[in-house]
PDB file of C-alpha atoms in Angstrom:
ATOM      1  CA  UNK A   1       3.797 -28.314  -4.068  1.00  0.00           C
ATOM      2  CA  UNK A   2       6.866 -26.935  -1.929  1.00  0.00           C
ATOM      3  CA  UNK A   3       8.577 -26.260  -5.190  1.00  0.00           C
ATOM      4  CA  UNK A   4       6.019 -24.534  -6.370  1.00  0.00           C
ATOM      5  CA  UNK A   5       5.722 -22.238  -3.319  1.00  0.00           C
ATOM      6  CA  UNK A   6       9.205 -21.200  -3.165  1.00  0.00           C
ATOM      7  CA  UNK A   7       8.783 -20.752  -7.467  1.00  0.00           C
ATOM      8  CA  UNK A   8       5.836 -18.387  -6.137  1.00  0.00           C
ATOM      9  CA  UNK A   9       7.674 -16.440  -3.663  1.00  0.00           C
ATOM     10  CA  UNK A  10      10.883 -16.263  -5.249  1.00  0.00           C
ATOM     11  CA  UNK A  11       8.539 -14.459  -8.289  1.00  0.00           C
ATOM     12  CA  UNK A  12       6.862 -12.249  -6.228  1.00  0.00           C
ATOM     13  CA  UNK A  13      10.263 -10.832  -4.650  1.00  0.00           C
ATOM     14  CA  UNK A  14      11.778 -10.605  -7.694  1.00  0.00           C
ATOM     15  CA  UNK A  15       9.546  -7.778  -8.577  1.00  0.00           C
ATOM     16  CA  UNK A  16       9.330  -4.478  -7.242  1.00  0.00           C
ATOM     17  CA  UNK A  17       5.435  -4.648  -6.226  1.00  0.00           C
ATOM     18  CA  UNK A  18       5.738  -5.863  -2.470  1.00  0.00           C
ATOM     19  CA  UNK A  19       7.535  -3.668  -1.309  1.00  0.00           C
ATOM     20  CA  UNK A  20       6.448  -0.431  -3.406  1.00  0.00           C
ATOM     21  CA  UNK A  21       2.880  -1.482  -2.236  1.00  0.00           C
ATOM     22  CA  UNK A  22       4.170  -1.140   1.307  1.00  0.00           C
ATOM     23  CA  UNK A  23       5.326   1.769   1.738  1.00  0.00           C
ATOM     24  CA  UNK A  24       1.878   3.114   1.221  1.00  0.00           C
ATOM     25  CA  UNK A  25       0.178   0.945   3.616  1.00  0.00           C
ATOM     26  CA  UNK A  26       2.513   2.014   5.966  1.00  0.00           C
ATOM     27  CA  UNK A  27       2.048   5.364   5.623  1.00  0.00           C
ATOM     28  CA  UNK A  28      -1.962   5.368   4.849  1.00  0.00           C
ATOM     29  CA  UNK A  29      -2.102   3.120   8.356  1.00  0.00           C
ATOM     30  CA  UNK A  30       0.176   5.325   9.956  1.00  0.00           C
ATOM     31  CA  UNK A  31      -1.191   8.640   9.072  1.00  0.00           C
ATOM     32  CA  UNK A  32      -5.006   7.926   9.237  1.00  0.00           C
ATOM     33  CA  UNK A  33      -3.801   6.703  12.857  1.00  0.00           C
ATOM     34  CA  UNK A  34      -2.392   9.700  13.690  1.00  0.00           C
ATOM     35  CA  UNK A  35      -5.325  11.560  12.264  1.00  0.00           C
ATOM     36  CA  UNK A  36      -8.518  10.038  14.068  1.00  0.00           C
ATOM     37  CA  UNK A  37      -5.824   9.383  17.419  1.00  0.00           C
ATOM     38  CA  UNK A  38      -6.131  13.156  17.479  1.00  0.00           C
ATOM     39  CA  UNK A  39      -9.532  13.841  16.862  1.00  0.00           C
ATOM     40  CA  UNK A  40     -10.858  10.954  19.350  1.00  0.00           C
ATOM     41  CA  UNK A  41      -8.344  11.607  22.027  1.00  0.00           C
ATOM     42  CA  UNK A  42     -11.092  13.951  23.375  1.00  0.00           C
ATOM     43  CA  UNK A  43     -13.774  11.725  23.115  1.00  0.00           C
ATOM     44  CA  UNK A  44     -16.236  14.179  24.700  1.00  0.00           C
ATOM     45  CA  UNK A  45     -15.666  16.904  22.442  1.00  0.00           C
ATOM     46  CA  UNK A  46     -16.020  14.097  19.432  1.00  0.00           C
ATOM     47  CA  UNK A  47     -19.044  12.746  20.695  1.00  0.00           C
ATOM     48  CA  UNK A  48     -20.423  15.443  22.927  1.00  0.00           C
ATOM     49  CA  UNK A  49     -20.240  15.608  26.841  1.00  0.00           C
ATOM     50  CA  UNK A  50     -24.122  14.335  27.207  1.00  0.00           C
ATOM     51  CA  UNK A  51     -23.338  10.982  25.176  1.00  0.00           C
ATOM     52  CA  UNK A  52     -20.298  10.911  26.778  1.00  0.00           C
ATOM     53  CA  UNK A  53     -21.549  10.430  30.541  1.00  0.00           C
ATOM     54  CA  UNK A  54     -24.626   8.347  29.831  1.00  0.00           C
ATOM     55  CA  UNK A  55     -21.881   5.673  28.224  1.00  0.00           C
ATOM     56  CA  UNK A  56     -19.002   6.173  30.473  1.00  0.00           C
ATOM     57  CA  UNK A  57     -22.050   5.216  33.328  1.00  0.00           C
ATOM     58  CA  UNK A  58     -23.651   2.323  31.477  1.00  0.00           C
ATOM     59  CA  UNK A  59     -20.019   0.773  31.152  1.00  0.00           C
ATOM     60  CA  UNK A  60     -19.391   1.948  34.601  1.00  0.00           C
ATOM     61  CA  UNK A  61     -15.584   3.756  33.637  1.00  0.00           C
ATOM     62  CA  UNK A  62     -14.409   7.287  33.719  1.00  0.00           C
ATOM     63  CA  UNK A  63     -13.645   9.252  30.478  1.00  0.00           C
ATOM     64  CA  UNK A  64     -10.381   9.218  30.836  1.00  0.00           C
ATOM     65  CA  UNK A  65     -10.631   5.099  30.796  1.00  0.00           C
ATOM     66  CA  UNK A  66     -12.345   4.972  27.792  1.00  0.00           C
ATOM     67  CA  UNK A  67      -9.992   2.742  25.056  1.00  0.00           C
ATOM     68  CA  UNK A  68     -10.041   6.128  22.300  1.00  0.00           C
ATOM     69  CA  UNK A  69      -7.013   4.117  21.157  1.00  0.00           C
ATOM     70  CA  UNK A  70      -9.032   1.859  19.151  1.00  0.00           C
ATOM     71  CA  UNK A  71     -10.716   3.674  16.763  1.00  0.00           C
ATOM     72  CA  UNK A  72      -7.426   5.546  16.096  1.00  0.00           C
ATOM     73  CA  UNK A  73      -6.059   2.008  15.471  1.00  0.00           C
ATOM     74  CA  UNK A  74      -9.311   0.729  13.616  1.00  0.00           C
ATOM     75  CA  UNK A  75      -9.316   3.119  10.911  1.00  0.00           C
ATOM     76  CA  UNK A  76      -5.374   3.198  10.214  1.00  0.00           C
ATOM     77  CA  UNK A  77      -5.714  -0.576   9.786  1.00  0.00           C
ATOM     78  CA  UNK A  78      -8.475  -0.393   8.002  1.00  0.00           C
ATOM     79  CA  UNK A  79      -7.217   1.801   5.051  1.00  0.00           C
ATOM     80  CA  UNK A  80      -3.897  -0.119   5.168  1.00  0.00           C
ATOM     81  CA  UNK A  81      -5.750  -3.233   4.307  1.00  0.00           C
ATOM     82  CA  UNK A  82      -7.090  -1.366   0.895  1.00  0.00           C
ATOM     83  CA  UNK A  83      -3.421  -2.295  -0.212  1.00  0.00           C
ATOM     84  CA  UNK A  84      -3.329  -6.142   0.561  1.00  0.00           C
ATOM     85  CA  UNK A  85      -5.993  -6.363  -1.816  1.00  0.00           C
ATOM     86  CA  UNK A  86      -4.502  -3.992  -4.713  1.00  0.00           C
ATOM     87  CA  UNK A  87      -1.586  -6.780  -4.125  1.00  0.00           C
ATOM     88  CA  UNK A  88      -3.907  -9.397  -4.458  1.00  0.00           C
ATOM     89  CA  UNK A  89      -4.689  -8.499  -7.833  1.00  0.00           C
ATOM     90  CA  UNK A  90      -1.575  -8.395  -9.176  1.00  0.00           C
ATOM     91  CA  UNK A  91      -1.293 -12.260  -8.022  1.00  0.00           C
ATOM     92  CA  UNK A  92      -2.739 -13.421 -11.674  1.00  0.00           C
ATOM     93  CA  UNK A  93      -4.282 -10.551 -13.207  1.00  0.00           C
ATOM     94  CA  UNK A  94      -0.434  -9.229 -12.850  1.00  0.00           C
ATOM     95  CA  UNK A  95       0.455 -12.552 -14.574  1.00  0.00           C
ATOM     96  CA  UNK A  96      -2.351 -12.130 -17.696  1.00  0.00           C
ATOM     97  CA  UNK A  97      -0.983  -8.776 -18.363  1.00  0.00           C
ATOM     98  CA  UNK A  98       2.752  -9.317 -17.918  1.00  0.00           C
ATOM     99  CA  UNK A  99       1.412 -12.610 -20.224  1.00  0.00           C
ATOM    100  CA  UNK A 100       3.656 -14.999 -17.748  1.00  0.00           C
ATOM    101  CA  UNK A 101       0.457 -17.085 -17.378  1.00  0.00           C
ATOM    102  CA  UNK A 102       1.246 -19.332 -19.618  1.00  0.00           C
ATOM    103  CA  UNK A 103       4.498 -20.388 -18.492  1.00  0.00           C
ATOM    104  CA  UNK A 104       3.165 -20.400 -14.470  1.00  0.00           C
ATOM    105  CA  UNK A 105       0.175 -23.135 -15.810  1.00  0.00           C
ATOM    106  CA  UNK A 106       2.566 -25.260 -18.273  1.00  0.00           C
ATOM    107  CA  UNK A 107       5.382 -25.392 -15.509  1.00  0.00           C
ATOM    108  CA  UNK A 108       3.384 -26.657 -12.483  1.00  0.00           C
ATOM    109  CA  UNK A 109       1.653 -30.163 -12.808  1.00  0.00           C
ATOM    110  CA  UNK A 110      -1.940 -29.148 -13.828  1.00  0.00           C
ATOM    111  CA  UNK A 111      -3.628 -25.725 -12.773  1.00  0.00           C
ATOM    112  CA  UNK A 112      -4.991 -26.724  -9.215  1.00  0.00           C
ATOM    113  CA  UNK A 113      -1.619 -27.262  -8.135  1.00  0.00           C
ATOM    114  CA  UNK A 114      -0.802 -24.094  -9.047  1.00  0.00           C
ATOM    115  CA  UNK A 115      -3.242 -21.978  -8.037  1.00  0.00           C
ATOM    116  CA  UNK A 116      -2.934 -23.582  -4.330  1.00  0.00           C
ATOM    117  CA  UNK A 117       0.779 -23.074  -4.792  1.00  0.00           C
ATOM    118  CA  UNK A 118      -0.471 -18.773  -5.309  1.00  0.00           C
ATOM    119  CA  UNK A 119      -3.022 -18.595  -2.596  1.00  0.00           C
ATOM    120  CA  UNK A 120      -1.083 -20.510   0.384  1.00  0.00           C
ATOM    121  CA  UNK A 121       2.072 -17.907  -1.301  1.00  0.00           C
ATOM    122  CA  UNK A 122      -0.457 -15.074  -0.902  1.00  0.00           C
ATOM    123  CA  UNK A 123      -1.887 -15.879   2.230  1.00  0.00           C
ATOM    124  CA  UNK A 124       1.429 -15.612   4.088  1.00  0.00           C
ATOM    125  CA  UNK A 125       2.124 -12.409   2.158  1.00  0.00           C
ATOM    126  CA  UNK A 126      -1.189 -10.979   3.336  1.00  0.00           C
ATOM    127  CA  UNK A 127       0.066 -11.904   7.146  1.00  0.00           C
ATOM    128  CA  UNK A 128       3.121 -10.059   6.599  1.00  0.00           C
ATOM    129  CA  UNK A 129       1.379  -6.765   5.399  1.00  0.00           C
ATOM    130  CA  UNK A 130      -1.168  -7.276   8.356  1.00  0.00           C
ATOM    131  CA  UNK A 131       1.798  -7.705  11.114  1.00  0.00           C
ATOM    132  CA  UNK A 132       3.434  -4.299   9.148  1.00  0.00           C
ATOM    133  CA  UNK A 133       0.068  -2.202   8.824  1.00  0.00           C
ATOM    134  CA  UNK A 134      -1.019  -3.086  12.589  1.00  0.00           C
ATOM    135  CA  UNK A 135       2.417  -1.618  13.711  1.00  0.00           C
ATOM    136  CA  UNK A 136       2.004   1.431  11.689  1.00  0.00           C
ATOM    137  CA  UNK A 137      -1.027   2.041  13.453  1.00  0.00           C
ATOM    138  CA  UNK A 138       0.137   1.253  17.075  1.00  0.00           C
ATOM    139  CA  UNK A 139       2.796   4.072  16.636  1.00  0.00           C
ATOM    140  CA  UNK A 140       0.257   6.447  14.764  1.00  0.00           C
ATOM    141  CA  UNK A 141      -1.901   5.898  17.790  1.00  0.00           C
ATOM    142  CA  UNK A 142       0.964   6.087  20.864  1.00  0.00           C
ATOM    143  CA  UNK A 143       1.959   9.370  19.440  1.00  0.00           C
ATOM    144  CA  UNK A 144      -1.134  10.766  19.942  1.00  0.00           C
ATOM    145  CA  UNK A 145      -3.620   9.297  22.542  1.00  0.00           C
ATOM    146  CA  UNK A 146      -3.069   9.989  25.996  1.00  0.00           C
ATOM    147  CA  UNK A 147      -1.418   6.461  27.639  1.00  0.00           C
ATOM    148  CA  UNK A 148      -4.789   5.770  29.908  1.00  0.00           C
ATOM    149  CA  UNK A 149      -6.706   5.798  27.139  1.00  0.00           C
ATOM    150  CA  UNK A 150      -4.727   3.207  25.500  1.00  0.00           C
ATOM    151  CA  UNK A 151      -6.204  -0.469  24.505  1.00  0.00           C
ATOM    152  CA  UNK A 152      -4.848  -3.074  26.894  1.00  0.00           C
ATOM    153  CA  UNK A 153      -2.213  -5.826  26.399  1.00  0.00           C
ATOM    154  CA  UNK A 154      -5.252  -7.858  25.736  1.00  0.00           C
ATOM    155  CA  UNK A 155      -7.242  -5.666  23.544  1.00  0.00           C
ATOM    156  CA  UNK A 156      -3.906  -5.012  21.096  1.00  0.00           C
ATOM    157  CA  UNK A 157      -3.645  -8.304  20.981  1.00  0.00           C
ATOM    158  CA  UNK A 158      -6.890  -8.814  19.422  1.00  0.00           C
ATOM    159  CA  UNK A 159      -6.751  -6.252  17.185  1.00  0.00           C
ATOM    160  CA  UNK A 160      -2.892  -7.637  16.065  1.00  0.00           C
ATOM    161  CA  UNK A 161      -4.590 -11.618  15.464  1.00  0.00           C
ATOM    162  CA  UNK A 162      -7.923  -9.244  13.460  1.00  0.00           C
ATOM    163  CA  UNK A 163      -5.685  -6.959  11.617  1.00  0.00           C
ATOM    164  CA  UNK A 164      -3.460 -10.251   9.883  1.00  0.00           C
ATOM    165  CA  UNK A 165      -6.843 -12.011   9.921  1.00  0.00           C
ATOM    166  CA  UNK A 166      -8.288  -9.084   7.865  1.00  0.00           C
ATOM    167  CA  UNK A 167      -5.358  -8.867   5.292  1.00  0.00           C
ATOM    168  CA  UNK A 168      -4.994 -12.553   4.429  1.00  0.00           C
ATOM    169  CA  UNK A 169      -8.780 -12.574   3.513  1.00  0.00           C
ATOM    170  CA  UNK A 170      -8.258  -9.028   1.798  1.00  0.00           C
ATOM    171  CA  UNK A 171      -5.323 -10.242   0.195  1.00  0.00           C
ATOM    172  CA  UNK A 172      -7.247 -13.188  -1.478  1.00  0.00           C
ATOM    173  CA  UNK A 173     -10.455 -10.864  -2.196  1.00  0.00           C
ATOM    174  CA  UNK A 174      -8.292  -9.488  -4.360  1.00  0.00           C
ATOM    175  CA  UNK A 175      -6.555 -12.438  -5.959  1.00  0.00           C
ATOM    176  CA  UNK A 176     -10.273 -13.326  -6.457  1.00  0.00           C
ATOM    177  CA  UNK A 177     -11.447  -9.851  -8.212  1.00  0.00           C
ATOM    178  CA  UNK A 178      -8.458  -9.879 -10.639  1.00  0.00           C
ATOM    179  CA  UNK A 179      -8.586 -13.440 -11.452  1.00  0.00           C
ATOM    180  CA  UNK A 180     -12.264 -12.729 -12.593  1.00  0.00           C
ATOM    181  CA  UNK A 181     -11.211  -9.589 -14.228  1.00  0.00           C
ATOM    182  CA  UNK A 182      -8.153 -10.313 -15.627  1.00  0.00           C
ATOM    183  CA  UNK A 183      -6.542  -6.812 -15.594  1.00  0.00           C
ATOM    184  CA  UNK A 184      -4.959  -5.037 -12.921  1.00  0.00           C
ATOM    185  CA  UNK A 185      -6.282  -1.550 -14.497  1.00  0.00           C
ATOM    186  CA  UNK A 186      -9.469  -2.442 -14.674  1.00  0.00           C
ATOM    187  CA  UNK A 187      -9.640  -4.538 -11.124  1.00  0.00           C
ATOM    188  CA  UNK A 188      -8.019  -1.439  -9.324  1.00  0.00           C
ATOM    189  CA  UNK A 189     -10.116   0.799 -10.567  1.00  0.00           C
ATOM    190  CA  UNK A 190     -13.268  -0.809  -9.871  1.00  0.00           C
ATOM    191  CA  UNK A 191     -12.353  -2.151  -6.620  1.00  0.00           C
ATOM    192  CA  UNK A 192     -11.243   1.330  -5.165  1.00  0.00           C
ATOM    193  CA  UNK A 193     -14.012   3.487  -6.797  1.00  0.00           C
ATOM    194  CA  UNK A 194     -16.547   0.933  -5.189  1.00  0.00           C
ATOM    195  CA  UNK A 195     -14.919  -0.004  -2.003  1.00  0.00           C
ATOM    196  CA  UNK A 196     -13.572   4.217  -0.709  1.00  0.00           C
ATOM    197  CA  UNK A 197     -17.096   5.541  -3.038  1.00  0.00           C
ATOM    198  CA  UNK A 198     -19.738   4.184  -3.861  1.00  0.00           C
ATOM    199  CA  UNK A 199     -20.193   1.963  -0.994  1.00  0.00           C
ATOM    200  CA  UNK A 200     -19.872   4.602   1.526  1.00  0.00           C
ATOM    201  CA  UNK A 201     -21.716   6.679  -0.261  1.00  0.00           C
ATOM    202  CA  UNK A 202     -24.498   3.943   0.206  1.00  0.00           C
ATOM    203  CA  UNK A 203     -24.284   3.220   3.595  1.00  0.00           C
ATOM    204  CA  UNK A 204     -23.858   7.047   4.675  1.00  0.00           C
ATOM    205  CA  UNK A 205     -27.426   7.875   2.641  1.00  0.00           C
ATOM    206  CA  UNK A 206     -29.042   4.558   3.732  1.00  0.00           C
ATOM    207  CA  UNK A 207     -28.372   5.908   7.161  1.00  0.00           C
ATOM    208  CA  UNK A 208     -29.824   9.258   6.881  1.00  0.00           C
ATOM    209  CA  UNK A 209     -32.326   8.684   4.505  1.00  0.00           C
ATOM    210  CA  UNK A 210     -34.128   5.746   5.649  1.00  0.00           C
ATOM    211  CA  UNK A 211     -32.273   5.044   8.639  1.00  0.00           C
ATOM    212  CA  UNK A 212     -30.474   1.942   7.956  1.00  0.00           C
ATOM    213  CA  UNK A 213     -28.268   1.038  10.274  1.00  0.00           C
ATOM    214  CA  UNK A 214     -27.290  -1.995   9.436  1.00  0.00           C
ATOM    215  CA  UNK A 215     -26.136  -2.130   5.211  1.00  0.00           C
ATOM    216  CA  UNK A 216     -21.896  -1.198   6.204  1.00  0.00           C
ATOM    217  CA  UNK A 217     -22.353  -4.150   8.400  1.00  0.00           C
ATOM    218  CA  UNK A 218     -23.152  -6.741   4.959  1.00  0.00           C
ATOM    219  CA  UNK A 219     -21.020  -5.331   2.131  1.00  0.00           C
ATOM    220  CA  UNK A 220     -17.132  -5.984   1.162  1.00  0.00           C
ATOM    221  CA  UNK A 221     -15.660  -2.632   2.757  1.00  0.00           C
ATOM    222  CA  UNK A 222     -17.843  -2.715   5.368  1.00  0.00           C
ATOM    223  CA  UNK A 223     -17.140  -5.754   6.680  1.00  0.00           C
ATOM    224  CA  UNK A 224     -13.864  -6.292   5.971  1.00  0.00           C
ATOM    225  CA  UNK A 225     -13.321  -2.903   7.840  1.00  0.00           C
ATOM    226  CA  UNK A 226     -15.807  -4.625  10.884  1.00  0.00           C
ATOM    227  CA  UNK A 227     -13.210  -7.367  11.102  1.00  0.00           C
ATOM    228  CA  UNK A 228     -10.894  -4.753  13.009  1.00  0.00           C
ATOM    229  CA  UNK A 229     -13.141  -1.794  13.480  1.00  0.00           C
ATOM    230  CA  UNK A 230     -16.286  -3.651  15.906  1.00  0.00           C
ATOM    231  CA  UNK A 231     -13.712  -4.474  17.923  1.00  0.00           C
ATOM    232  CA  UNK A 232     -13.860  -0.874  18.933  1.00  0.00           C
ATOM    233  CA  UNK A 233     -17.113  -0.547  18.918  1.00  0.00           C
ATOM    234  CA  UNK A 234     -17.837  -3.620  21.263  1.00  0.00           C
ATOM    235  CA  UNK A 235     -15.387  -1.982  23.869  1.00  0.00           C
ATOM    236  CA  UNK A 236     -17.878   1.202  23.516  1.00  0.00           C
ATOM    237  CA  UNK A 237     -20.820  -1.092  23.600  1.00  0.00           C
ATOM    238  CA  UNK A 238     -21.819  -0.462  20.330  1.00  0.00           C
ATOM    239  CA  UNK A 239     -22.021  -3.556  18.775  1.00  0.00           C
ATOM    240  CA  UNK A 240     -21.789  -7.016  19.444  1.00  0.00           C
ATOM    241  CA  UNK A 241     -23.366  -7.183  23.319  1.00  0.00           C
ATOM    242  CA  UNK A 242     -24.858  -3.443  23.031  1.00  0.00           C
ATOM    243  CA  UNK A 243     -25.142  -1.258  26.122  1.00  0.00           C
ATOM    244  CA  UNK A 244     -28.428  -1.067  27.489  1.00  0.00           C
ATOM    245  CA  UNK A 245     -30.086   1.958  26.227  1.00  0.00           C
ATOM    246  CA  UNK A 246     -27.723   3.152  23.836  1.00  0.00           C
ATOM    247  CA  UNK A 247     -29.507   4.901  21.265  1.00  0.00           C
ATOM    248  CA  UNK A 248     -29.091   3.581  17.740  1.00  0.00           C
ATOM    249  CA  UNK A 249     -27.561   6.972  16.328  1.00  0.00           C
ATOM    250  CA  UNK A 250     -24.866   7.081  19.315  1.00  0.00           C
ATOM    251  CA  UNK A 251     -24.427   3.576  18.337  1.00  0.00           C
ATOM    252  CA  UNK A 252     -23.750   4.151  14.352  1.00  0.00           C
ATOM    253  CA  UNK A 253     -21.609   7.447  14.987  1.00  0.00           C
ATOM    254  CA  UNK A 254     -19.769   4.826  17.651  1.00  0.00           C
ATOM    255  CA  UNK A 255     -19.400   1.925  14.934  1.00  0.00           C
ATOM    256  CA  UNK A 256     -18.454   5.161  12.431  1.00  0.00           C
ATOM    257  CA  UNK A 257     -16.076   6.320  14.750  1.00  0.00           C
ATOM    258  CA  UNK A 258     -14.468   2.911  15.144  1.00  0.00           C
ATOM    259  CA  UNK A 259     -14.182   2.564  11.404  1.00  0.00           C
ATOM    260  CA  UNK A 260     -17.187  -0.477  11.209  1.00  0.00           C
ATOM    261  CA  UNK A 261     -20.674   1.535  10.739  1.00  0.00           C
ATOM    262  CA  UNK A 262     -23.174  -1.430  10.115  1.00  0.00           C
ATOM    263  CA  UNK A 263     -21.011  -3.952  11.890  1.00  0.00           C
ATOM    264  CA  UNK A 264     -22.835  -6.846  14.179  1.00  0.00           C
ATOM    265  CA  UNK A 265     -19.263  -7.912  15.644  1.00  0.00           C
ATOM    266  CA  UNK A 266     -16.044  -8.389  14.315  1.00  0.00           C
ATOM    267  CA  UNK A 267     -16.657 -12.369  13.993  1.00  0.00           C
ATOM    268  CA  UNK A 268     -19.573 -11.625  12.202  1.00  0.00           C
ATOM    269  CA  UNK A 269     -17.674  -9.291   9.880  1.00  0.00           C
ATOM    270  CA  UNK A 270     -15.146 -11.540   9.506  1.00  0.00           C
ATOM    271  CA  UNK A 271     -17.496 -14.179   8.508  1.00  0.00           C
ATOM    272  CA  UNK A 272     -19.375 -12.199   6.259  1.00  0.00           C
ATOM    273  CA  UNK A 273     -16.535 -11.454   4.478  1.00  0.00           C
ATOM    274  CA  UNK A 274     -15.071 -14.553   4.250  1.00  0.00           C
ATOM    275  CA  UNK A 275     -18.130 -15.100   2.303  1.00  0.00           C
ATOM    276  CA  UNK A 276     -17.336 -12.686  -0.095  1.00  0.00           C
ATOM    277  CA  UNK A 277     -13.902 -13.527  -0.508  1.00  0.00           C
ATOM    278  CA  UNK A 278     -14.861 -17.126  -1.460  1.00  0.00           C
ATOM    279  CA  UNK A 279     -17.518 -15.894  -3.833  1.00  0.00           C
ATOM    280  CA  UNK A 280     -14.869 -14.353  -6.050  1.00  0.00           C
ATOM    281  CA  UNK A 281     -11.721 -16.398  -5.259  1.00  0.00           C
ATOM    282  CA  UNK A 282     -13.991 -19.698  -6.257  1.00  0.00           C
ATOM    283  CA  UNK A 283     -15.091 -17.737  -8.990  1.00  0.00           C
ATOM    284  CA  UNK A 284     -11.892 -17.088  -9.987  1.00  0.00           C
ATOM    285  CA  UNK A 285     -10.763 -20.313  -9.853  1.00  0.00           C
ATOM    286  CA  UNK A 286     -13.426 -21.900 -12.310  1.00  0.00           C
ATOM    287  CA  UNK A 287     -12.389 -18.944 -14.714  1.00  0.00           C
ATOM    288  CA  UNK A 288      -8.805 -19.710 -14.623  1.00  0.00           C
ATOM    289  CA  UNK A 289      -9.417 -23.759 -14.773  1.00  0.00           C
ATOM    290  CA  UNK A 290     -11.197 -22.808 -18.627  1.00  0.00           C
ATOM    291  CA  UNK A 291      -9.033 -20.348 -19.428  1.00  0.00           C
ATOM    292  CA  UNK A 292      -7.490 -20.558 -22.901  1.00  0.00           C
ATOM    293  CA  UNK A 293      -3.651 -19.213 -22.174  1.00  0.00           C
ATOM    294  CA  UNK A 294      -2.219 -19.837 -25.585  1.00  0.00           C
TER     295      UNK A 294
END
């Protein structure tokens, strides 16, 4: 197995996709950092000044205490973690296009040892972009949230251990989607058109047509985005333990704000989309165990 790891990593740096792959995350985490650090900064003017008191009271804080610095950091991370999984996918469906398959599944010693060999490779790549995209958005958010309304020592902390947590499973979501679809092209596509689209599209009408609240907090984006995102919201009181009170549309634009609409709490997120991440990457696995690669 250890040979077969260090076959796995010594293919993946030998091509140029980790690191051309990163430079976007860094910059998407960066700049989307930078972006919402600047509108949130003046949380009363985001929120308005009425919403604004009746929280800062209920959590018994001043404005200028309130940890803006999340949801700055929340959405940077959360669009950085689109890439992990567009690097997932080239982990086979890379292989069945590049048509490298065969020789990966007739060089290890049957196909389970292999594809363990890919995901434990994968996993630690997917801790590596979550360690890069978290710092992207820690400077994105120092440059432009005022230093009192930073997160704590505590609170970054959290969001560092969610952020690689949140990668790692995004990073074998995708591994999972392409080995089912078994073409980058087509697994890109699809996954970004639903993921940035469609399913915010979804929860964004469920909300205002039929008040929904909930539907962000129980789909892939949504929850992988929770995983780092409600951990914003919960220092708001938004989700998780709510404030007392809180009305469910201050709650929403808080989760929405925070980069999680929908989410319960960032375990439950994390949970969720665990879920989903085993419902493809097992599916994936029974493809690839059939698979005819001559």
């Amino acid at each position: 197995m250890g040979n077969l790891i260090k076959a796995e990593f010594r293919k993946t740096l030998t091509l140029k996709a980790w690191w051309a792959l990163m430079i976007p995350a860094v910059v998407f985490a960066f700049v989307f950092a930078l972006f919402w650090g600047r509108i949130t900064n003046d949380f009363s003017d985001f929120l308005g000044r009425s919403d604004t008191r009746e929280l800062t009271e209920a959590l018994g804080i001043s404005t200028g205490q309130l940890p803006v610095g999340l949801l700055a950091l929340g959405h940077g991370i959360n669009i950085g973690t689109m890439i992990p999984i567009i690097f997932g996918v080239f982990a086979l469906a890379g292989e069945y296009t590049k048509k490298t398959i065969t020789t990966t599944f007739l060089t290890a010693p049957n196909r389970v040892s292999a594809l363990s060999a890919k995901m434990i490779t994968y996993v630690a790549w997917g801790a590596i972009y979550g360690v890069i995209i978290v710092a992207a958005a820690s400077l994105g958010t120092v440059i432009t949230v005022d230093s009192e309304r930073l997160p704590t020592a505590g609170q970054w902390l959290g969001v560092l251990g969610a952020g690689v947590l949140a990668t790692v499973l995004a990073t074998l979501f995708g591994i999972g989607v392409g080995a089912v679809w078994r073409s980058v092209v087509g697994s890109i596509i699809t996954l970004t058109i639903w993921m940035l689209v469609v399913e915010n599209v979804l929860v964004f009408v469920s909300f205002g047509a039929w008040d929904i609240t909930w539907l962000g907090g129980v789909l892939p984006n949504g929850t992988v985005n929770g995983i780092v995102g409600a951990i914003g919201a919960e220092a708001f009181g938004a989700a998780g333990v709510k404030v007392p009170g809180l009305q469910d549309e201050t709650a929403w634009a808080l989760q929405y704000a925070a980069g999680a609409p929908g989410a319960f709490s960032w375990w439950a997120s994390a949970l969720i989309f665990f879920g989903w991440t085993m419902i493809f990457f097992l599916a994936g696995w029974a493809v690839n165990q059939k698979k005819d690669i001559t």
